C-alpha positions as MATLAB code, in Angstrom:
seq = 'MIVDRSDEVPRLKWPRRFPVPRNLGVAAHSRIAEGKSWPAPEGATRIATLRIYRFDPDGMAGPRLDTFRVDLDDCGPMLLDALIWMKNRIDPTLTFRRSCREGVCGSCAMTIDGTNWTACTRAMADLAQPATIFPLANLPVIKDLVPDQSRARHRRR';
ca = [
     -27.957  -66.955  150.158;
     -29.116  -70.015  152.689;
     -32.077  -71.662  151.071;
     -33.895  -73.705  153.044;
     -37.188  -73.982  150.484;
     -36.977  -74.852  146.683;
     -39.642  -72.264  146.795;
     -36.695  -69.816  148.134;
     -35.008  -70.216  144.689;
     -35.892  -66.923  142.017;
     -37.158  -68.832  138.809;
     -33.833  -68.171  136.649;
     -33.705  -68.184  133.033;
     -30.278  -70.001  131.958;
     -27.964  -67.816  129.895;
     -27.019  -69.172  126.681;
     -23.565  -70.118  126.191;
     -21.489  -68.114  123.446;
     -23.249  -68.728  120.021;
     -21.020  -70.896  117.649;
     -22.005  -72.151  113.985;
     -22.830  -75.167  113.879;
     -21.058  -76.613  111.168;
     -17.923  -74.766  111.516;
     -15.304  -76.961  110.599;
     -17.484  -80.236  110.629;
     -17.165  -82.743  107.170;
     -20.047  -82.396  104.653;
     -21.312  -86.118  106.067;
     -21.521  -84.996  109.402;
     -23.585  -81.504  109.230;
     -26.855  -81.281  110.562;
     -29.549  -80.494  108.416;
     -33.538  -80.043  109.316;
     -35.579  -82.672  109.713;
     -38.624  -83.275  110.320;
     -41.172  -81.109  111.647;
     -44.650  -82.334  114.237;
     -47.068  -80.380  114.248;
     -49.235  -79.555  117.417;
     -51.671  -81.820  118.877;
     -54.838  -80.871  118.324;
     -56.641  -78.969  121.138;
     -53.796  -78.130  122.888;
     -53.660  -74.651  124.372;
     -50.206  -74.212  125.652;
     -47.432  -75.258  123.586;
     -43.408  -75.607  123.431;
     -41.631  -76.273  120.656;
     -37.833  -78.325  120.899;
     -35.840  -78.902  118.632;
     -33.729  -82.293  119.355;
     -30.786  -84.012  117.161;
     -31.348  -87.007  115.802;
     -29.101  -89.362  114.297;
     -29.725  -93.108  113.193;
     -26.300  -94.623  112.273;
     -27.803  -97.800  110.428;
     -29.395  -94.959  108.338;
     -28.113  -93.304  105.312;
     -28.725  -89.424  106.128;
     -26.210  -87.591  108.715;
     -27.959  -86.060  111.786;
     -30.764  -83.500  111.326;
     -32.712  -81.549  113.784;
     -36.565  -82.763  114.637;
     -38.491  -79.879  116.014;
     -41.367  -81.453  118.071;
     -44.463  -79.263  119.373;
     -45.235  -80.831  123.296;
     -48.752  -79.957  124.717;
     -47.624  -78.865  128.382;
     -51.267  -79.274  129.799;
     -50.783  -83.184  128.592;
     -47.441  -83.892  129.937;
     -45.227  -83.925  132.898;
     -43.438  -80.404  133.996;
     -39.581  -82.009  133.558;
     -38.245  -82.117  130.026;
     -37.489  -86.264  130.791;
     -41.468  -86.081  131.043;
     -41.385  -84.473  127.596;
     -39.506  -86.355  126.306;
     -41.304  -89.804  127.110;
     -44.883  -88.022  126.110;
     -43.015  -87.855  122.787;
     -42.181  -91.612  122.446;
     -45.541  -92.262  123.283;
     -47.472  -90.366  121.570;
     -45.648  -88.990  118.330;
     -42.413  -90.546  117.345;
     -41.991  -94.436  118.896;
     -38.241  -94.164  117.288;
     -37.180  -91.079  119.438;
     -34.306  -92.537  121.931;
     -32.823  -91.193  125.250;
     -31.718  -92.839  128.473;
     -33.227  -92.662  131.885;
     -33.162  -94.738  134.947;
     -33.605  -92.679  138.233;
     -35.846  -89.623  137.594;
     -34.353  -87.865  140.657;
     -31.263  -85.935  138.952;
     -29.137  -88.850  140.947;
     -27.313  -91.350  138.231;
     -26.765  -88.781  135.496;
     -28.243  -91.327  132.630;
     -30.428  -88.508  131.338;
     -27.381  -85.973  131.384;
     -27.654  -83.958  127.080;
     -26.909  -80.337  126.589;
     -30.298  -78.604  126.816;
     -29.952  -74.970  125.765;
     -26.471  -75.087  125.464;
     -25.446  -75.945  128.766;
     -25.232  -80.235  129.849;
     -27.685  -80.543  132.249;
     -29.990  -83.819  133.348;
     -33.599  -83.600  132.157;
     -35.516  -85.116  134.584;
     -34.332  -82.071  136.979;
     -35.147  -79.566  133.951;
     -38.483  -77.439  133.893;
     -39.921  -76.926  130.953;
     -40.856  -73.708  132.188;
     -37.009  -72.659  132.128;
     -36.367  -74.214  128.805;
     -36.115  -71.172  125.697;
     -38.735  -70.868  123.098;
     -37.622  -73.035  120.832;
     -35.389  -74.923  122.957;
     -32.734  -77.260  121.477;
     -31.333  -80.431  122.578;
     -28.215  -82.231  121.874;
     -26.565  -85.427  123.572;
     -23.049  -84.771  125.442;
     -20.718  -82.780  123.203;
     -17.519  -84.484  124.682;
     -18.805  -88.571  124.095;
     -19.541  -90.291  120.941;
     -22.921  -90.409  119.442;
     -24.456  -93.928  119.494;
     -28.093  -92.941  118.453;
     -29.974  -89.884  118.997;
     -29.832  -88.372  123.075;
     -27.841  -91.432  123.717;
     -23.919  -91.171  124.341;
     -21.562  -93.668  124.406;
     -20.600  -93.951  128.086;
     -18.462  -96.922  128.212;
     -15.326  -94.486  127.522;
     -16.142  -92.207  130.204;
     -16.031  -95.345  132.895;
     -13.424  -95.980  132.112;
     -12.082  -92.602  132.331;
     -12.945  -91.838  136.055;
     -10.313  -94.941  137.397;
];
């Protein structure tokens, strides 16, 4: 199929990967726990629920999954817009990378609903409910959704 315009592409729900138990073979201090659940904004009619991986290396607690509820009428159509909305309106400690907002640089790459994707090109309408967002699985985590990409650059050479 040759596509001339973006409206010719069918809107698909991306399939989830084969599910693996979250804490399979993980040390006790590294197991992912349930985190804080943020309520929906007052007066919001269209709400999306995002479960986001949180990890603070300076804190004593291990990683956790926080639940955020986003007002879709108040933020942009992409996942990166929702992350920026959450950082500005709900939790300023949420940490993630972003740069070009066009899908070129790849700095906002993360695991979204089990698939590696850039947050700036992933539409909120295509996410599962609730959506799960993790940092890239093949890189060590610096904080929250920020992986250490310095090692990845050295491997490319």
